[in-house]
Amino acid sequence: MSPHDETADPLQPHSHDPNPAPPSTDPAFELVLPDGRSQTITVHDLQQLPTTSVPNCYIVSTGHGTSGPFTFTGATLLDFVRHYCPEPWSQVEVISTDGFGNRVLAVELYQPDPAGPIVLAYQMDGQPLTREQGLVRLIVPSERDDALRQVKWVGMVKVVGD
Ligand SMILES: Nc1nc2c(c(=O)[nH]1)N[C@H]1C(S)=C(S)[C@@H](COP(=O)(O)O)O[C@H]1N2
Ligand SMILES: [Mo]
């Protein structure tokens, strides 16, 4: 596959200048299930799920430096999908309102990397994440490249069926 083909999918990691500012003030996001049903998920909803903390997370950008280590806390994406999606599923698309997105495969959730599970984070180092810091933020602890999977301001989680 040529590099051109790889960039055809907007959910594949691609080089990107981070957007500095949140696209809106409201951290609630939309959940879309494989059958097309959708609902709004709030931070409060996430807080009802089991709480998972992942230490030693880094936001690594070759362009503008590395920050961390941080401990991110939230709901694992696996707990989230299993709670809300009764149907068989194979992937999850996590997309921000500013158009930045990431595709997560079921195998990544069922066989988490030793660096830690993928989480929908609402806390960093024991403090609530601010909207500026990315609330709600997808954290992929295994990704130590260009921060291209560390999606800030999650706007939609779309669960894709089998
Ligand atoms: N929604 C959204 N998330 C994003 C981005 C973006 O532009 N929009 N940029 C990514 C990139 S390229 C980087 S380097 C990091 C920057 O994260 P930081 O602001 O916590 O340093 O956010 C990642 N997540
Ligand atoms: Mo980046």
PDB file of C-alpha atoms and ligand atoms in Angstrom:
ATOM      1  CA  MET A   1       0.000   0.000   0.000  1.00  0.00           C
ATOM      2  CA  SER A   2       1.364   3.436  -0.853  1.00  0.00           C
ATOM      3  CA  PRO A   3       1.440   6.248   1.718  1.00  0.00           C
ATOM      4  CA  HIS A   4      -1.297   7.894  -0.325  1.00  0.00           C
ATOM      5  CA  ASP A   5      -3.644   4.947   0.226  1.00  0.00           C
ATOM      6  CA  GLU A   6      -2.983   4.991   3.955  1.00  0.00           C
ATOM      7  CA  THR A   7      -4.026   8.622   4.267  1.00  0.00           C
ATOM      8  CA  ALA A   8      -7.310   7.911   2.465  1.00  0.00           C
ATOM      9  CA  ASP A   9      -8.803   6.796   5.801  1.00  0.00           C
ATOM     10  CA  PRO A  10      -9.159   9.863   8.052  1.00  0.00           C
ATOM     11  CA  LEU A  11      -9.171   7.583  11.113  1.00  0.00           C
ATOM     12  CA  GLN A  12      -5.703   6.234  10.363  1.00  0.00           C
ATOM     13  CA  PRO A  13      -2.957   8.127  12.194  1.00  0.00           C
ATOM     14  CA  HIS A  14      -1.647  10.870   9.944  1.00  0.00           C
ATOM     15  CA  SER A  15       0.637  13.824  10.409  1.00  0.00           C
ATOM     16  CA  HIS A  16      -1.272  16.620  11.990  1.00  0.00           C
ATOM     17  CA  ASP A  17      -0.746  19.951  13.703  1.00  0.00           C
ATOM     18  CA  PRO A  18      -2.684  19.797  16.944  1.00  0.00           C
ATOM     19  CA  ASN A  19      -5.586  22.160  17.307  1.00  0.00           C
ATOM     20  CA  PRO A  20      -4.863  24.329  20.337  1.00  0.00           C
ATOM     21  CA  ALA A  21      -8.387  25.140  21.488  1.00  0.00           C
ATOM     22  CA  PRO A  22     -11.483  23.093  22.309  1.00  0.00           C
ATOM     23  CA  PRO A  23     -14.131  23.177  19.578  1.00  0.00           C
ATOM     24  CA  SER A  24     -16.951  23.760  22.110  1.00  0.00           C
ATOM     25  CA  THR A  25     -17.472  24.051  25.865  1.00  0.00           C
ATOM     26  CA  ASP A  26     -19.675  20.982  26.472  1.00  0.00           C
ATOM     27  CA  PRO A  27     -17.761  17.719  27.122  1.00  0.00           C
ATOM     28  CA  ALA A  28     -20.808  15.492  26.461  1.00  0.00           C
ATOM     29  CA  PHE A  29     -20.468  13.299  23.375  1.00  0.00           C
ATOM     30  CA  GLU A  30     -22.615  11.148  21.120  1.00  0.00           C
ATOM     31  CA  LEU A  31     -22.573   7.363  21.218  1.00  0.00           C
ATOM     32  CA  VAL A  32     -23.717   5.590  18.044  1.00  0.00           C
ATOM     33  CA  LEU A  33     -24.385   1.847  18.208  1.00  0.00           C
ATOM     34  CA  PRO A  34     -24.160  -0.628  15.294  1.00  0.00           C
ATOM     35  CA  ASP A  35     -27.933  -0.603  14.777  1.00  0.00           C
ATOM     36  CA  GLY A  36     -27.884   3.191  14.379  1.00  0.00           C
ATOM     37  CA  ARG A  37     -29.316   4.071  17.788  1.00  0.00           C
ATOM     38  CA  SER A  38     -27.580   7.043  19.386  1.00  0.00           C
ATOM     39  CA  GLN A  39     -27.516   8.711  22.785  1.00  0.00           C
ATOM     40  CA  THR A  40     -25.671  11.470  24.594  1.00  0.00           C
ATOM     41  CA  ILE A  41     -23.003  10.426  27.122  1.00  0.00           C
ATOM     42  CA  THR A  42     -21.944  12.826  29.858  1.00  0.00           C
ATOM     43  CA  VAL A  43     -18.895  12.824  32.118  1.00  0.00           C
ATOM     44  CA  HIS A  44     -21.297  11.807  34.894  1.00  0.00           C
ATOM     45  CA  ASP A  45     -22.279   8.726  32.867  1.00  0.00           C
ATOM     46  CA  LEU A  46     -18.603   7.750  32.500  1.00  0.00           C
ATOM     47  CA  GLN A  47     -18.107   8.177  36.244  1.00  0.00           C
ATOM     48  CA  GLN A  48     -20.741   5.476  36.886  1.00  0.00           C
ATOM     49  CA  LEU A  49     -18.534   2.879  35.168  1.00  0.00           C
ATOM     50  CA  PRO A  50     -15.598   1.167  36.962  1.00  0.00           C
ATOM     51  CA  THR A  51     -12.755   3.645  37.520  1.00  0.00           C
ATOM     52  CA  THR A  52      -9.422   2.787  35.919  1.00  0.00           C
ATOM     53  CA  SER A  53      -6.154   4.690  36.411  1.00  0.00           C
ATOM     54  CA  VAL A  54      -3.234   4.286  34.024  1.00  0.00           C
ATOM     55  CA  PRO A  55       0.128   5.609  35.263  1.00  0.00           C
ATOM     56  CA  ASN A  56       3.158   6.482  33.137  1.00  0.00           C
ATOM     57  CA  CYS A  57       1.300   7.912  30.169  1.00  0.00           C
ATOM     58  CA  TYR A  58       3.182  10.257  27.844  1.00  0.00           C
ATOM     59  CA  ILE A  59       1.897  12.614  25.185  1.00  0.00           C
ATOM     60  CA  VAL A  60       4.750  12.369  22.712  1.00  0.00           C
ATOM     61  CA  SER A  61       4.995  14.765  19.828  1.00  0.00           C
ATOM     62  CA  THR A  62       8.092  14.931  17.650  1.00  0.00           C
ATOM     63  CA  GLY A  63       6.993  18.409  16.598  1.00  0.00           C
ATOM     64  CA  HIS A  64       6.461  20.024  19.971  1.00  0.00           C
ATOM     65  CA  GLY A  65       8.026  17.850  22.640  1.00  0.00           C
ATOM     66  CA  THR A  66       6.983  15.207  25.139  1.00  0.00           C
ATOM     67  CA  SER A  67       4.833  15.831  28.182  1.00  0.00           C
ATOM     68  CA  GLY A  68       4.319  13.478  31.097  1.00  0.00           C
ATOM     69  CA  PRO A  69       4.441  11.074  32.755  1.00  0.00           C
ATOM     70  CA  PHE A  70       0.773  11.500  33.631  1.00  0.00           C
ATOM     71  CA  THR A  71      -1.692   9.236  35.396  1.00  0.00           C
ATOM     72  CA  PHE A  72      -4.909   9.316  33.408  1.00  0.00           C
ATOM     73  CA  THR A  73      -8.118   8.114  35.053  1.00  0.00           C
ATOM     74  CA  GLY A  74     -11.439   7.252  33.479  1.00  0.00           C
ATOM     75  CA  ALA A  75     -13.472   4.373  32.092  1.00  0.00           C
ATOM     76  CA  THR A  76     -11.744   1.815  29.921  1.00  0.00           C
ATOM     77  CA  LEU A  77     -13.075   1.873  26.383  1.00  0.00           C
ATOM     78  CA  LEU A  78     -13.812  -1.841  26.828  1.00  0.00           C
ATOM     79  CA  ASP A  79     -15.952  -1.291  29.937  1.00  0.00           C
ATOM     80  CA  PHE A  80     -17.716   1.557  28.133  1.00  0.00           C
ATOM     81  CA  VAL A  81     -18.542  -0.437  24.997  1.00  0.00           C
ATOM     82  CA  ARG A  82     -19.552  -3.539  26.937  1.00  0.00           C
ATOM     83  CA  HIS A  83     -21.870  -1.466  29.119  1.00  0.00           C
ATOM     84  CA  TYR A  84     -23.649   0.362  26.318  1.00  0.00           C
ATOM     85  CA  CYS A  85     -23.472  -1.994  23.321  1.00  0.00           C
ATOM     86  CA  PRO A  86     -25.418  -5.268  23.578  1.00  0.00           C
ATOM     87  CA  GLU A  87     -24.662  -6.226  19.971  1.00  0.00           C
ATOM     88  CA  PRO A  88     -21.572  -7.912  18.514  1.00  0.00           C
ATOM     89  CA  TRP A  89     -18.926  -5.341  17.561  1.00  0.00           C
ATOM     90  CA  SER A  90     -15.498  -5.334  15.972  1.00  0.00           C
ATOM     91  CA  GLN A  91     -14.170  -1.764  16.114  1.00  0.00           C
ATOM     92  CA  VAL A  92     -14.762   1.585  17.732  1.00  0.00           C
ATOM     93  CA  GLU A  93     -14.323   4.952  16.011  1.00  0.00           C
ATOM     94  CA  VAL A  94     -13.460   7.780  18.399  1.00  0.00           C
ATOM     95  CA  ILE A  95     -13.820  11.177  16.747  1.00  0.00           C
ATOM     96  CA  SER A  96     -13.439  14.689  18.097  1.00  0.00           C
ATOM     97  CA  THR A  97     -15.620  17.598  17.131  1.00  0.00           C
ATOM     98  CA  ASP A  98     -12.621  19.220  15.425  1.00  0.00           C
ATOM     99  CA  GLY A  99     -12.410  16.241  13.074  1.00  0.00           C
ATOM    100  CA  PHE A 100      -9.492  14.382  14.636  1.00  0.00           C
ATOM    101  CA  GLY A 101     -10.165  10.680  14.923  1.00  0.00           C
ATOM    102  CA  ASN A 102      -8.892   7.245  15.725  1.00  0.00           C
ATOM    103  CA  ARG A 103     -10.036   3.704  15.050  1.00  0.00           C
ATOM    104  CA  VAL A 104      -9.637   1.149  17.847  1.00  0.00           C
ATOM    105  CA  LEU A 105      -9.904  -2.558  17.101  1.00  0.00           C
ATOM    106  CA  ALA A 106     -11.651  -4.973  19.468  1.00  0.00           C
ATOM    107  CA  VAL A 107      -8.429  -6.986  19.810  1.00  0.00           C
ATOM    108  CA  GLU A 108      -6.654  -3.906  21.233  1.00  0.00           C
ATOM    109  CA  LEU A 109      -9.276  -3.766  23.984  1.00  0.00           C
ATOM    110  CA  TYR A 110      -9.446  -7.480  24.736  1.00  0.00           C
ATOM    111  CA  GLN A 111      -5.642  -7.884  24.684  1.00  0.00           C
ATOM    112  CA  PRO A 112      -4.414  -4.590  26.146  1.00  0.00           C
ATOM    113  CA  ASP A 113      -0.832  -3.510  25.588  1.00  0.00           C
ATOM    114  CA  PRO A 114       1.486  -3.882  28.637  1.00  0.00           C
ATOM    115  CA  ALA A 115       1.600  -0.062  28.749  1.00  0.00           C
ATOM    116  CA  GLY A 116      -2.036  -0.104  29.879  1.00  0.00           C
ATOM    117  CA  PRO A 117      -5.642  -0.224  28.705  1.00  0.00           C
ATOM    118  CA  ILE A 118      -7.188   2.370  26.399  1.00  0.00           C
ATOM    119  CA  VAL A 119      -9.350   4.744  28.453  1.00  0.00           C
ATOM    120  CA  LEU A 120     -11.859   7.544  28.051  1.00  0.00           C
ATOM    121  CA  ALA A 121     -10.160   9.856  30.554  1.00  0.00           C
ATOM    122  CA  TYR A 122     -11.791  12.543  32.681  1.00  0.00           C
ATOM    123  CA  GLN A 123      -8.979  12.992  35.232  1.00  0.00           C
ATOM    124  CA  MET A 124      -5.250  13.640  34.994  1.00  0.00           C
ATOM    125  CA  ASP A 125      -2.963  13.218  38.011  1.00  0.00           C
ATOM    126  CA  GLY A 126      -5.994  13.022  40.302  1.00  0.00           C
ATOM    127  CA  GLN A 127      -7.524  16.307  39.128  1.00  0.00           C
ATOM    128  CA  PRO A 128     -10.505  16.698  36.798  1.00  0.00           C
ATOM    129  CA  LEU A 129      -9.338  17.205  33.220  1.00  0.00           C
ATOM    130  CA  THR A 130     -10.236  20.670  32.050  1.00  0.00           C
ATOM    131  CA  ARG A 131     -11.941  21.160  28.704  1.00  0.00           C
ATOM    132  CA  GLU A 132      -8.710  22.840  27.497  1.00  0.00           C
ATOM    133  CA  GLN A 133      -6.770  19.685  28.471  1.00  0.00           C
ATOM    134  CA  GLY A 134      -9.077  17.569  26.352  1.00  0.00           C
ATOM    135  CA  LEU A 135     -12.073  16.479  28.461  1.00  0.00           C
ATOM    136  CA  VAL A 136     -13.139  13.772  27.488  1.00  0.00           C
ATOM    137  CA  ARG A 137      -9.828  12.479  26.153  1.00  0.00           C
ATOM    138  CA  LEU A 138      -9.031   9.095  24.613  1.00  0.00           C
ATOM    139  CA  ILE A 139      -5.749   7.819  26.049  1.00  0.00           C
ATOM    140  CA  VAL A 140      -3.881   5.052  24.217  1.00  0.00           C
ATOM    141  CA  PRO A 141      -0.959   4.255  26.569  1.00  0.00           C
ATOM    142  CA  SER A 142       0.913   2.167  23.972  1.00  0.00           C
ATOM    143  CA  GLU A 143       1.122   5.062  21.497  1.00  0.00           C
ATOM    144  CA  ARG A 144       4.453   6.832  21.996  1.00  0.00           C
ATOM    145  CA  ASP A 145       4.913   8.296  18.541  1.00  0.00           C
ATOM    146  CA  ASP A 146       3.220  11.553  17.519  1.00  0.00           C
ATOM    147  CA  ALA A 147       0.269  11.558  19.939  1.00  0.00           C
ATOM    148  CA  LEU A 148      -1.927  10.814  16.942  1.00  0.00           C
ATOM    149  CA  ARG A 149      -4.194   8.503  18.950  1.00  0.00           C
ATOM    150  CA  GLN A 150      -4.561  10.713  22.046  1.00  0.00           C
ATOM    151  CA  VAL A 151      -7.860  12.241  20.901  1.00  0.00           C
ATOM    152  CA  LYS A 152      -8.895  15.339  22.839  1.00  0.00           C
ATOM    153  CA  TRP A 153     -12.518  16.576  23.027  1.00  0.00           C
ATOM    154  CA  VAL A 154     -14.171  13.278  22.059  1.00  0.00           C
ATOM    155  CA  GLY A 155     -17.348  14.220  20.222  1.00  0.00           C
ATOM    156  CA  MET A 156     -18.547  10.869  18.938  1.00  0.00           C
ATOM    157  CA  VAL A 157     -17.924   7.223  19.752  1.00  0.00           C
ATOM    158  CA  LYS A 158     -19.226   5.012  16.960  1.00  0.00           C
ATOM    159  CA  VAL A 159     -19.313   1.297  17.646  1.00  0.00           C
ATOM    160  CA  VAL A 160     -18.981  -0.715  14.432  1.00  0.00           C
ATOM    161  CA  GLY A 161     -20.678  -4.106  14.232  1.00  0.00           C
ATOM    162  CA  ASP A 162     -19.152  -7.410  13.190  1.00  0.00           C
TER     163      ASP A 162
HETATM  164  N1  LIG B   1      -9.206  16.627  19.106  1.00  0.00           N
HETATM  165  C1  LIG B   1      -7.897  16.665  18.875  1.00  0.00           C
HETATM  166  N2  LIG B   1      -7.087  15.814  19.556  1.00  0.00           N
HETATM  167  C2  LIG B   1      -5.757  15.826  19.330  1.00  0.00           C
HETATM  168  C3  LIG B   1      -5.204  16.685  18.358  1.00  0.00           C
HETATM  169  C4  LIG B   1      -6.085  17.575  17.666  1.00  0.00           C
HETATM  170  O1  LIG B   1      -5.691  18.395  16.833  1.00  0.00           O
HETATM  171  N3  LIG B   1      -7.411  17.536  17.964  1.00  0.00           N
HETATM  172  N4  LIG B   1      -3.847  16.660  18.095  1.00  0.00           N
HETATM  173  C5  LIG B   1      -3.102  15.468  18.512  1.00  0.00           C
HETATM  174  C6  LIG B   1      -1.660  15.734  18.484  1.00  0.00           C
HETATM  175  S1  LIG B   1      -0.917  15.702  16.950  1.00  0.00           S
HETATM  176  C7  LIG B   1      -0.938  15.996  19.611  1.00  0.00           C
HETATM  177  S2  LIG B   1       0.740  16.193  19.578  1.00  0.00           S
HETATM  178  C8  LIG B   1      -1.608  16.019  20.940  1.00  0.00           C
HETATM  179  C9  LIG B   1      -1.243  17.263  21.748  1.00  0.00           C
HETATM  180  O2  LIG B   1      -1.718  17.048  23.042  1.00  0.00           O
HETATM  181  P1  LIG B   1      -1.446  18.092  24.199  1.00  0.00           P
HETATM  182  O3  LIG B   1      -2.194  19.343  23.842  1.00  0.00           O
HETATM  183  O4  LIG B   1      -1.969  17.452  25.445  1.00  0.00           O
HETATM  184  O5  LIG B   1       0.031  18.314  24.266  1.00  0.00           O
HETATM  185  O6  LIG B   1      -3.028  15.953  20.843  1.00  0.00           O
HETATM  186  C10 LIG B   1      -3.508  15.015  19.915  1.00  0.00           C
HETATM  187  N5  LIG B   1      -4.948  14.972  20.021  1.00  0.00           N
HETATM  188 MO    MO B   2       1.375  15.456  17.455  1.00  0.00          MO
END
